[in-house]
Short mmCIF file of C-alpha atoms in Angstrom, two decimals:
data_model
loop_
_atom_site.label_atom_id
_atom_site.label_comp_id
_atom_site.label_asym_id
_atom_site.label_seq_id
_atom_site.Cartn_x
_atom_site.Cartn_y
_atom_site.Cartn_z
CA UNK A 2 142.10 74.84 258.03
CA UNK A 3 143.86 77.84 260.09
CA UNK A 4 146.46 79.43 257.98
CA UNK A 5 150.05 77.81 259.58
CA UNK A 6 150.94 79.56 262.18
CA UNK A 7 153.96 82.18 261.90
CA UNK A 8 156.96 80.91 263.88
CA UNK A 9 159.25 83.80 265.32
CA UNK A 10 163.34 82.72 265.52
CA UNK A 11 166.14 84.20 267.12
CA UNK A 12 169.74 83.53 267.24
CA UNK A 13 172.45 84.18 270.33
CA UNK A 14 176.05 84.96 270.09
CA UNK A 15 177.63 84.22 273.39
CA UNK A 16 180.90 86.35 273.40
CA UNK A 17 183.94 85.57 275.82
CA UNK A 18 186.99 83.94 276.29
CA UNK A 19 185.91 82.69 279.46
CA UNK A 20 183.53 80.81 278.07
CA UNK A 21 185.64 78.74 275.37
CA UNK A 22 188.58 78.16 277.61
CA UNK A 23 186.20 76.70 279.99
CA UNK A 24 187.09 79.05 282.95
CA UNK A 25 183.24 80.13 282.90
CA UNK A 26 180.33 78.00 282.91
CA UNK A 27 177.81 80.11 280.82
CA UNK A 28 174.01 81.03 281.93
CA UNK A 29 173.20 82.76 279.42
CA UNK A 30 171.86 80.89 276.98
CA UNK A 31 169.14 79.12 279.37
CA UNK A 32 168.19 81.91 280.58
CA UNK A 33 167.84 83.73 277.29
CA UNK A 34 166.47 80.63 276.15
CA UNK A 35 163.71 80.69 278.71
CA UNK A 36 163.07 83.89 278.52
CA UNK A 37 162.16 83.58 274.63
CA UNK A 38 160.05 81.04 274.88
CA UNK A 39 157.60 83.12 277.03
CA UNK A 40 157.78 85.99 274.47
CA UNK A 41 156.59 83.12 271.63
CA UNK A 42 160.29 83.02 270.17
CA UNK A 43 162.20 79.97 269.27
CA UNK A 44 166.12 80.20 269.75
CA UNK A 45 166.97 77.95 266.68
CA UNK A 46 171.05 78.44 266.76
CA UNK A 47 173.69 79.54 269.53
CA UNK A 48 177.02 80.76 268.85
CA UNK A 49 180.10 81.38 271.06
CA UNK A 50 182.83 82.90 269.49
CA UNK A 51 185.73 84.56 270.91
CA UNK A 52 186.59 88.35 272.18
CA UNK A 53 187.82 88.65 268.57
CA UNK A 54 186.10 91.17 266.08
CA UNK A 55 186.78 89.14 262.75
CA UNK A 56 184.94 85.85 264.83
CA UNK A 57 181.92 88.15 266.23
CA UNK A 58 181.63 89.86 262.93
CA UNK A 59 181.32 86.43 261.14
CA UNK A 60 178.72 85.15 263.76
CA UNK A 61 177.10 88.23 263.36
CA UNK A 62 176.56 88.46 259.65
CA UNK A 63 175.55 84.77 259.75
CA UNK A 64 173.09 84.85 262.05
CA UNK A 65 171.51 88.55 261.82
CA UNK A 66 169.54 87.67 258.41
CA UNK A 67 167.24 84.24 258.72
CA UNK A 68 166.49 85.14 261.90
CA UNK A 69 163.52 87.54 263.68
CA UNK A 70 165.70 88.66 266.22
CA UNK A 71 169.73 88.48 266.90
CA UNK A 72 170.94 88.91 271.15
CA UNK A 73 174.36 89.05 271.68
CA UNK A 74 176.18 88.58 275.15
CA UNK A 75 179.45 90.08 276.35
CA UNK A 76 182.29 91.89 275.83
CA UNK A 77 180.33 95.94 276.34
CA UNK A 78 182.10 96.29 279.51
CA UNK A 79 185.31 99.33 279.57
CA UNK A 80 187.95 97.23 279.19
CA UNK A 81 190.19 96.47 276.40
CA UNK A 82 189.03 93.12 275.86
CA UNK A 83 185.19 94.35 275.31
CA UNK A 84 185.08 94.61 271.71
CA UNK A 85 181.82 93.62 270.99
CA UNK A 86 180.51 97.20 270.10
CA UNK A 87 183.25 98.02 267.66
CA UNK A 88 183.18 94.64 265.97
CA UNK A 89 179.09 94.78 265.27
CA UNK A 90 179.23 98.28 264.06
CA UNK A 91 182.14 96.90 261.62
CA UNK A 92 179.61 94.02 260.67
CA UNK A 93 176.86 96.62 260.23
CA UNK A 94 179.33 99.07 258.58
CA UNK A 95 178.19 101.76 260.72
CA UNK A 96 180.45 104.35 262.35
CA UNK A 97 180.66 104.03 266.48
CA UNK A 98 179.33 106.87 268.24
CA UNK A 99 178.60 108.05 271.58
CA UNK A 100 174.68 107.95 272.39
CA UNK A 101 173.94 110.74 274.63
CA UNK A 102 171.26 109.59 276.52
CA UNK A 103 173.97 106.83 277.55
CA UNK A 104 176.46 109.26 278.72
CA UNK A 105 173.97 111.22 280.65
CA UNK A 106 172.79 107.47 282.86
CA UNK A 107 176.53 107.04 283.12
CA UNK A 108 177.42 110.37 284.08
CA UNK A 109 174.43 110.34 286.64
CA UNK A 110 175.46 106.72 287.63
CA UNK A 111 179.43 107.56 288.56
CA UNK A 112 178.30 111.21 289.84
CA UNK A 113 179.30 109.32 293.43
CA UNK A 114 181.87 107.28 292.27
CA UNK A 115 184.30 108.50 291.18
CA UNK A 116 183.10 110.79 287.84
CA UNK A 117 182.87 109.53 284.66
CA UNK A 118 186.65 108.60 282.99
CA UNK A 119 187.27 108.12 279.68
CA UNK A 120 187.14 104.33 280.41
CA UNK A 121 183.90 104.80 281.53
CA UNK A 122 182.51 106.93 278.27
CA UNK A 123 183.33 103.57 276.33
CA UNK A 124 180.02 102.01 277.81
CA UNK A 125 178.37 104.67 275.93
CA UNK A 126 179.69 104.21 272.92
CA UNK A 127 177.23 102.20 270.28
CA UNK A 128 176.98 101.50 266.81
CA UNK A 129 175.52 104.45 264.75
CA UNK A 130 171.69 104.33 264.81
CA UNK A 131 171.28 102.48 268.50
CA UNK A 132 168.51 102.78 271.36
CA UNK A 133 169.30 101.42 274.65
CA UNK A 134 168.28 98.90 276.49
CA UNK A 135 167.56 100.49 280.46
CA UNK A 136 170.04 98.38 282.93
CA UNK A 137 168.53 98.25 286.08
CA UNK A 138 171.81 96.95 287.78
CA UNK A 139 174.58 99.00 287.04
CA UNK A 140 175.42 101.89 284.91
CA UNK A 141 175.56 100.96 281.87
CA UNK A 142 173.17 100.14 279.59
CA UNK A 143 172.21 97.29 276.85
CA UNK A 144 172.09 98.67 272.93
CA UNK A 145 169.29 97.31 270.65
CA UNK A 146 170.30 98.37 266.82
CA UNK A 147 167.12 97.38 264.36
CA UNK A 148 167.05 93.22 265.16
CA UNK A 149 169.66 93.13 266.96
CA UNK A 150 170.08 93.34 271.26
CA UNK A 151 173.71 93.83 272.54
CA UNK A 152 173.52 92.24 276.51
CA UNK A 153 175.67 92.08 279.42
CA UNK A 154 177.64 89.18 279.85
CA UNK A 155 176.89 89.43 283.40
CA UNK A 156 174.10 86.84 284.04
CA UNK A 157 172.41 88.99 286.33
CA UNK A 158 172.64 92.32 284.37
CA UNK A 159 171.62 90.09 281.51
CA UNK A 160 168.43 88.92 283.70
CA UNK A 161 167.89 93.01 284.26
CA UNK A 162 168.16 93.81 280.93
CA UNK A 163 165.60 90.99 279.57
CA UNK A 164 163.03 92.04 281.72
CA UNK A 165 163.12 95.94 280.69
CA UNK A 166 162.57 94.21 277.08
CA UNK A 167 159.42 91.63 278.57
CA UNK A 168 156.47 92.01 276.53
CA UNK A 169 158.00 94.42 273.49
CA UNK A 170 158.56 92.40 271.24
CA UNK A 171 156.77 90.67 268.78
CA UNK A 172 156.40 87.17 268.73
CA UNK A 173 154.00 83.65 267.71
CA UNK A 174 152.18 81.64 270.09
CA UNK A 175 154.54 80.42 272.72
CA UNK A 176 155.78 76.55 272.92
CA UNK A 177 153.45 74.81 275.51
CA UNK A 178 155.46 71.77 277.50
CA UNK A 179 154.73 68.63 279.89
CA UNK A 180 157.30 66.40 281.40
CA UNK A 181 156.52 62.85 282.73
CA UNK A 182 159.47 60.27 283.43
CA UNK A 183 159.81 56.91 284.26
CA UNK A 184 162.26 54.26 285.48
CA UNK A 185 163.08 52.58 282.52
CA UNK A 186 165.93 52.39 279.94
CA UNK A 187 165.02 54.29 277.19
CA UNK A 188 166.10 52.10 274.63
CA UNK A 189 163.34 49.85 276.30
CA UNK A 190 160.83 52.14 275.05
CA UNK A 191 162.32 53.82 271.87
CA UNK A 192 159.32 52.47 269.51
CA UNK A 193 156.59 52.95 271.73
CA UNK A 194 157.89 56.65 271.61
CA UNK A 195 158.68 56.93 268.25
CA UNK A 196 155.07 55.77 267.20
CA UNK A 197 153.49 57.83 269.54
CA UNK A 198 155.05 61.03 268.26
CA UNK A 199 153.86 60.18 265.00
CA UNK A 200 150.68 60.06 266.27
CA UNK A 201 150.82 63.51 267.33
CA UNK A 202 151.85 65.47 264.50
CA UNK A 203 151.20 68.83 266.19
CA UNK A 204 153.18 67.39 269.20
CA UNK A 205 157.76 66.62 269.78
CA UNK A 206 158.61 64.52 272.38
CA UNK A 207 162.38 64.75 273.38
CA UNK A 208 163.88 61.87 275.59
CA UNK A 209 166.17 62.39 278.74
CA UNK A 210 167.72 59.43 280.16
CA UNK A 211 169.69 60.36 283.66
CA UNK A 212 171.49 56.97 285.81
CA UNK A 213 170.75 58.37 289.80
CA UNK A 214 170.94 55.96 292.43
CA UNK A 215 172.04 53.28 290.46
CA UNK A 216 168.97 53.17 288.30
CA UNK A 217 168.26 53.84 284.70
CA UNK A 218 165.81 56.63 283.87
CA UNK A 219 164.30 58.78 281.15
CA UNK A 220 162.43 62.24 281.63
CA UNK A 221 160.15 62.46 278.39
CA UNK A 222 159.46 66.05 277.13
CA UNK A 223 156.24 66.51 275.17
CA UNK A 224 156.15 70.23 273.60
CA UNK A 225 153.44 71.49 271.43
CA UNK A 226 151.74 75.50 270.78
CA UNK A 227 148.34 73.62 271.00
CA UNK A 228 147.78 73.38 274.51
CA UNK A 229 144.58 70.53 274.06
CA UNK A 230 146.83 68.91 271.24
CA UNK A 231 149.88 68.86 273.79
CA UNK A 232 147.42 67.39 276.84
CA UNK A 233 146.37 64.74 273.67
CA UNK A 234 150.11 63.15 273.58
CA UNK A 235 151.01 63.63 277.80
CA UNK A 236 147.87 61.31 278.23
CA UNK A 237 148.71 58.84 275.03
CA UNK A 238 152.14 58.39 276.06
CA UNK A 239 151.59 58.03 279.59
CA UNK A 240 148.88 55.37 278.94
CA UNK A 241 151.37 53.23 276.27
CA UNK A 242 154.29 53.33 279.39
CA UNK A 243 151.66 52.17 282.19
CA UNK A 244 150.68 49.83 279.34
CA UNK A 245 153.82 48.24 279.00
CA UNK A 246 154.74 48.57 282.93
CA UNK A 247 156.45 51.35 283.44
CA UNK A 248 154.75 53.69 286.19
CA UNK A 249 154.80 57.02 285.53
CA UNK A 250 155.65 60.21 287.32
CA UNK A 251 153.77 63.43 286.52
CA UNK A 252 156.47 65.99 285.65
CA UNK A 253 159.24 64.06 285.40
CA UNK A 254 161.55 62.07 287.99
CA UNK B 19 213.95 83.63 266.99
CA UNK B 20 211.76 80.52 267.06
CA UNK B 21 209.61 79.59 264.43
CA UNK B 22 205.96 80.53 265.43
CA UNK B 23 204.04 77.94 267.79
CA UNK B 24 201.40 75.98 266.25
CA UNK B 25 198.01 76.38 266.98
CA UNK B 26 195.78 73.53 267.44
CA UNK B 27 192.19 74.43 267.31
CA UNK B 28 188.75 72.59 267.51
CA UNK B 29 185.15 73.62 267.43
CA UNK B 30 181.97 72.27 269.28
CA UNK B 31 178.50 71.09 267.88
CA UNK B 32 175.98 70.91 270.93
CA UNK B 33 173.49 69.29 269.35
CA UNK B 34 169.64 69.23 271.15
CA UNK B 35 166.30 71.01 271.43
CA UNK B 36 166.65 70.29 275.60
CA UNK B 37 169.91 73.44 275.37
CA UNK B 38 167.63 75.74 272.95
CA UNK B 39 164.43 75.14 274.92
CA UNK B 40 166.47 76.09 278.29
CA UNK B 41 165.28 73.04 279.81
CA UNK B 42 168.81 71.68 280.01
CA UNK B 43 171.38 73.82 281.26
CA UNK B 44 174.74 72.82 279.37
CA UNK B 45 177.80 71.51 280.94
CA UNK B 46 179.56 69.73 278.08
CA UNK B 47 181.07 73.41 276.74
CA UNK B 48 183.08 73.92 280.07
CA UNK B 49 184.03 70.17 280.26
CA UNK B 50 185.17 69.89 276.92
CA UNK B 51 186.76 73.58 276.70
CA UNK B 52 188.70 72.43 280.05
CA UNK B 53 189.46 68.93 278.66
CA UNK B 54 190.70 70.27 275.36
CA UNK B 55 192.92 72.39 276.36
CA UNK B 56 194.91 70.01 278.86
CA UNK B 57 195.66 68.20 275.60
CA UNK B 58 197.07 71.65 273.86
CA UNK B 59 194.03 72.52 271.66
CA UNK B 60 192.02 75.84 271.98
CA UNK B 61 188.45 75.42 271.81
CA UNK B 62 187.62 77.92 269.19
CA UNK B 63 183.88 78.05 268.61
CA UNK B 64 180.38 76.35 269.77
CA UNK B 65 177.73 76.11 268.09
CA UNK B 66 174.52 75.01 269.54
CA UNK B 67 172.11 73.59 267.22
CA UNK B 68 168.35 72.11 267.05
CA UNK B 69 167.77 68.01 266.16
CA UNK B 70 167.28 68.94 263.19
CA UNK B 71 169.08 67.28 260.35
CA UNK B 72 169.63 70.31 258.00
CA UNK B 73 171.20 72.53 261.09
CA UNK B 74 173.56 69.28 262.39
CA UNK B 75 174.65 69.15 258.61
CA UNK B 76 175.25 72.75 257.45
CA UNK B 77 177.26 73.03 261.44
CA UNK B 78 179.14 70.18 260.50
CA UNK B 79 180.25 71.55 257.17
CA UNK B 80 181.02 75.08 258.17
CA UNK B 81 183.27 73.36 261.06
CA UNK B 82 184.85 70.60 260.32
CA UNK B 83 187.33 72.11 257.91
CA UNK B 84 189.37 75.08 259.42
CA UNK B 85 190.01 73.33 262.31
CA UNK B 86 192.04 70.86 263.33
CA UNK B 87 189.06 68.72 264.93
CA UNK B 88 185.53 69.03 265.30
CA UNK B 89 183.67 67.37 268.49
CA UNK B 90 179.73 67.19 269.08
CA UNK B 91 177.41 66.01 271.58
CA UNK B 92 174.63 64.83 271.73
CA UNK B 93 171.58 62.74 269.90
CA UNK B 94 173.49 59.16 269.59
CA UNK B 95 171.00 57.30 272.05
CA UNK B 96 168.12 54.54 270.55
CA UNK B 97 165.31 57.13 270.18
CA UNK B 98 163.23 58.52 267.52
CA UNK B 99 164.97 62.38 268.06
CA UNK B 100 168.40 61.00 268.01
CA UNK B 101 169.80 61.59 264.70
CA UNK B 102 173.44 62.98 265.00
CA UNK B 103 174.74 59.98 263.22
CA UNK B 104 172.34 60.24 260.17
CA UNK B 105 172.74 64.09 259.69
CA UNK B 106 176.73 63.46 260.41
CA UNK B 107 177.09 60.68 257.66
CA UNK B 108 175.13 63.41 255.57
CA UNK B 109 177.18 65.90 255.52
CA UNK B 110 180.03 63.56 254.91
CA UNK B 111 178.29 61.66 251.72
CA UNK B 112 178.92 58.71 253.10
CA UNK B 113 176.78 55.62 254.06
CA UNK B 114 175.37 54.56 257.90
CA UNK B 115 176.30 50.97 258.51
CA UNK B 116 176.37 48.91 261.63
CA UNK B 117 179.52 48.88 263.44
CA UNK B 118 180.42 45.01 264.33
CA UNK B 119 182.62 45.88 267.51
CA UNK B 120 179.81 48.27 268.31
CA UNK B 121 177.13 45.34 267.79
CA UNK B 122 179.15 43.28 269.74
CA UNK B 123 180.13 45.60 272.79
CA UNK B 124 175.65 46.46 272.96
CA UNK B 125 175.12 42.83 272.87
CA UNK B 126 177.28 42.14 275.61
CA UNK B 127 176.24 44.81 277.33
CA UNK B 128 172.31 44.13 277.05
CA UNK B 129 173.09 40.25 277.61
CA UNK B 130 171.77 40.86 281.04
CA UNK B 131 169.37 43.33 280.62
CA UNK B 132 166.76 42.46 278.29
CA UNK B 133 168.84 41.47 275.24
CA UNK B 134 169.83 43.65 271.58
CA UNK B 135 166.80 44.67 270.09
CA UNK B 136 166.49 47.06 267.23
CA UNK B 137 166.31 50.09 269.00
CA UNK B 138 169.41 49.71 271.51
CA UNK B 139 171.36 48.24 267.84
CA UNK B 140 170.52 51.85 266.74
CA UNK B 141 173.40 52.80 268.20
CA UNK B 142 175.60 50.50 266.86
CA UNK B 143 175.05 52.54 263.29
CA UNK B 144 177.54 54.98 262.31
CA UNK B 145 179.23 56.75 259.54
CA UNK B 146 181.08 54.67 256.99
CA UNK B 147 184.39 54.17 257.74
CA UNK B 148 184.42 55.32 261.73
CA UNK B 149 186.26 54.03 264.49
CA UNK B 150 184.98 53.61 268.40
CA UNK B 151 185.52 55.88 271.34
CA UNK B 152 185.09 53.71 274.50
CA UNK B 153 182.37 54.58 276.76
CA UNK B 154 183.58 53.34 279.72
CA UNK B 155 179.80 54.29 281.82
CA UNK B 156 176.99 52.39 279.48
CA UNK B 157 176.73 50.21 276.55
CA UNK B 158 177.01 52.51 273.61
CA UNK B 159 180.34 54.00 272.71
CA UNK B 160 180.85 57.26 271.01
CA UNK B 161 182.53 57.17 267.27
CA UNK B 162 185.54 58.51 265.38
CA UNK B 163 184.98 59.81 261.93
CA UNK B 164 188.51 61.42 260.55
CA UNK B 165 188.84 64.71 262.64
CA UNK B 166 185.16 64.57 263.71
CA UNK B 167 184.53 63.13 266.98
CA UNK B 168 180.50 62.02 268.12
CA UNK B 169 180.10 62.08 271.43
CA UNK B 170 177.23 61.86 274.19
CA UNK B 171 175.25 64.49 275.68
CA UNK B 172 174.79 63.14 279.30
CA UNK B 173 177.53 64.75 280.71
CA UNK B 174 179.21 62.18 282.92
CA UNK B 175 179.50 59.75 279.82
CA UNK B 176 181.01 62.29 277.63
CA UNK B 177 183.38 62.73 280.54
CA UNK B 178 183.89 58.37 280.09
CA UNK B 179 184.60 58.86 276.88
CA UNK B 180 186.95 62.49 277.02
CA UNK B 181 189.06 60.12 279.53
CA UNK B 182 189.46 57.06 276.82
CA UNK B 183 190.40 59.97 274.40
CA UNK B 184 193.12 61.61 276.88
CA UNK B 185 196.75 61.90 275.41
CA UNK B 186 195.84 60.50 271.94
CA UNK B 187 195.15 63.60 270.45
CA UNK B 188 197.90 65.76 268.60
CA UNK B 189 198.02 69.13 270.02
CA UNK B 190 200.25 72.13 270.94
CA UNK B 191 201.61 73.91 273.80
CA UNK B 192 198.21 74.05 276.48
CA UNK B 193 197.53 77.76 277.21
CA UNK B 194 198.96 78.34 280.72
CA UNK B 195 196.49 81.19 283.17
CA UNK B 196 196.82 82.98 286.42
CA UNK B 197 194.16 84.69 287.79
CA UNK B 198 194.26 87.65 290.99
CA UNK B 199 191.50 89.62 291.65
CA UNK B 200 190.24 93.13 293.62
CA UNK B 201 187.87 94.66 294.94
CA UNK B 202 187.63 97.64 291.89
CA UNK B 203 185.02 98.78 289.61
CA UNK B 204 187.01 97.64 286.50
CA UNK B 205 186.16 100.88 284.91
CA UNK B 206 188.68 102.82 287.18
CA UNK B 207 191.58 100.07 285.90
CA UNK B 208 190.81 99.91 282.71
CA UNK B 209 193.75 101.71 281.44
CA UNK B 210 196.23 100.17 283.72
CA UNK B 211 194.97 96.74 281.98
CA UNK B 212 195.16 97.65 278.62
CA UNK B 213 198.63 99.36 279.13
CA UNK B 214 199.79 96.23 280.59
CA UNK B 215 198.73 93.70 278.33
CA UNK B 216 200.39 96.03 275.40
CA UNK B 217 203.72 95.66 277.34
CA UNK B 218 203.62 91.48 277.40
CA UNK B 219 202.98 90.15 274.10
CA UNK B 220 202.47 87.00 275.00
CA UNK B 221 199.85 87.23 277.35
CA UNK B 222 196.31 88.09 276.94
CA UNK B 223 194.42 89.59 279.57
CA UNK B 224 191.07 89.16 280.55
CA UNK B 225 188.65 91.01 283.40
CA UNK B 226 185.54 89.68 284.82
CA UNK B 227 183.61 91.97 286.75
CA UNK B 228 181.17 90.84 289.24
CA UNK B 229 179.32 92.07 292.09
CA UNK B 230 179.49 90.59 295.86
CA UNK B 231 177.90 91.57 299.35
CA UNK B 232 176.95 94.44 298.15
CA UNK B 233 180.73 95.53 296.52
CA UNK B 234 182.32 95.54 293.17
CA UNK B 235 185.20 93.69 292.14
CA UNK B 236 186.86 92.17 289.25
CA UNK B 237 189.11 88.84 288.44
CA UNK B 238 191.78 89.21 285.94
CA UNK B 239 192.87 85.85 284.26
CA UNK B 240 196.16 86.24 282.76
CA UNK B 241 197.04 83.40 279.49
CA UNK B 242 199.98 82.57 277.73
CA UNK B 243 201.91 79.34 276.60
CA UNK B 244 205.21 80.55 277.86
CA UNK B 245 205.04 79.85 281.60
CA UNK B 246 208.03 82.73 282.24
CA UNK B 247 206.01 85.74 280.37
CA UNK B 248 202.95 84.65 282.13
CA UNK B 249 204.63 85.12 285.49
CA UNK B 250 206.53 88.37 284.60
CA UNK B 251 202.51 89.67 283.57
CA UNK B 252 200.74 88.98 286.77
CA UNK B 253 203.95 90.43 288.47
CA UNK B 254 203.53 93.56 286.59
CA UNK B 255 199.83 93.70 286.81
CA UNK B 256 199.72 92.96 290.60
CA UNK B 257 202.59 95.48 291.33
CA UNK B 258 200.47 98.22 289.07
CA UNK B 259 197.34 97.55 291.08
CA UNK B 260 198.75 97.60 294.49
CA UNK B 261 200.59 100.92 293.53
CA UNK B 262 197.27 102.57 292.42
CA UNK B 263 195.96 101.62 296.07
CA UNK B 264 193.94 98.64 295.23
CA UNK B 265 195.42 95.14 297.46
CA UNK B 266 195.74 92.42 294.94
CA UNK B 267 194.05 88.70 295.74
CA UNK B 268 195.84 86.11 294.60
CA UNK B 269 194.30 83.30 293.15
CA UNK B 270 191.19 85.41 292.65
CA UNK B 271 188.40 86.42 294.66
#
């Protein structure tokens, strides 16, 4: 028997005001999510917390330990509400300092626009002991400090930032997934998929009923690392629903 | 001078492997967030977790006390991976039993389609000593547990049951917000923000960069619960920002 296979976590701490009062639908966290999964990392927890630094240090000190890898997004903008750099050095208990190789992109960056202000220098300020992550968008960049990545909360500069970091870091074998769906009510068809996931240890199947067009529905999720294993349940689950007459739709409704 | 203003707060559980996976992209944050604070309570952290029942339980213990109520979504349909009810009744020691007017509003419900069989009573169960939340949309209603509030995770029937909850809540004074916006790198107003939200107490100030057509600009939400202060703040801010040369939006861009 293979030895079981290592399973790489990570954590998010979604930072903003905008995002708890409801002014700002977040993006973040699917496409963090997403992008995780293709590195072989599982995002087991999500946090949003407010722009406040006893609430990010809290999150941060949670989550940082337990986990492989910690990503943070928001609040390392120049204004007085992005606090997010101050509060993780607190949480680290390192000093704040400016990184140089920062100051240089952002003195480069506002050469034509404008020069760099003192409101600017704060996007090169990091907690002590930082790289940076290269922002391909704007000026300023991300800030990786040992397991820990400090993002935009921009989704786009996020986007820019994750694919700088695409393929460096280390992670397990990543999760495989099928959807089929059907039109049925899943409570129709609760045991059927209840006894077929047991069936499949290596296998989860996750059920999504949606009402569209008057009609009761289900999209079935069947995720797996073992890509014959995962192929195993698709084709045992989608024989027990034809079984019991229920056509089903390859990848979902 | 009036005695301080009382601040009603709640926290979030999103529970489901669909938000961590990225499958599903959340909208039950920004509908509650919004919802929540129409009834005068700030939404003041979100957590999203896996179905698993060790992360629902340890989210549901860190959260339910320190604030004033604690909502989740998600995992209280008739499948094998809903177990919201199970981990909730966990962390609160107490029992899962079947709730008659629950039993009785399913079997109604399925009287027409197909009947009450085990799976669809499944969600009848709930925590010892719960009360119903109506869900106006489908069969199964969401449940009441002291301060802890179960909800859906298909969006529109969370939405059901957020309008059966509306006005029966105790809260405080709703946070009040204003936003203008301009076409500025926020780095060059920086100061002028910070320097203005010093000068108004009561208001908090927040800037949202983003970047349009090619140009940069930035929203400024203003918030307060006094309806006066919040008006003298986006006076101030919007005469500051027109006299440093930059036309004000209002309403946002």
């Amino acid at each position: 028997m293979p030895a079981p296979e290592r399973i790489w976590t990570a954590a998010l701490i979604v930072i903003g005001d905008e995002i708890l009062s409801g002014r700002t639908q977040d993006k973040n966290v699917a496409q963090i999510a997403s992008w995780l999964n293709v590195q072989g990392i599982r995002l087991r927890e999500v946090r949003v917390v407010a722009d406040e630094s006893d609430a990010i240090v809290e999150a941060v000190n949670s989550l940082r330990t337990g986990n492989d890898y910690l990503f943070t997004t928001g609040g390392i903008g120049p204004t007085h509400d992005d606090i997010t750099v101050d509060a993780i050095a607190r949480a680290l208990e390192v000093e704040v300092e400016i990184h140089p190789e920062a100051r240089a992109m952002l003195s480069g960056y506002y050469e034509t626009r404008g020069g760099l202000t003192e409101a600017r220098l704060r996007m090169a300020r990091v907690p002590a002991g930082s790289s940076l992550i290269e922002n391909r968008m704007s000026g300023a960049p991300g800030i990786r400090h040992g397991n820990i990545f400090i993002m935009a909360g921009v989704p786009h500069i996020t986007a820019g930032m994750l694919d700088s970091l695409t393929g460096t870091l280390e992670g397990g074998l990543p999760v495989l997934s099928a959807q089929i769906g059907c039109w049925v009510a899943e409570s129709e068809i609760a045991d059927l998929l209840g006894a077929t996931e047991r069936a499949h240890a290596q296998c989860q199947i996750g059920s999504y009923p949606f009402f569209r067009e008057g009609k009761t529905g289900a999209n079935f999720v069947i995720r797996s690392t073992d890509a014959a294993a995962l192929d195993r349940c698709v084709a045992a689950l989608s024989a027990a629903l034809e079984q019991g007459g229920w056509p089903v739709v390859a990848g979902g409704i």
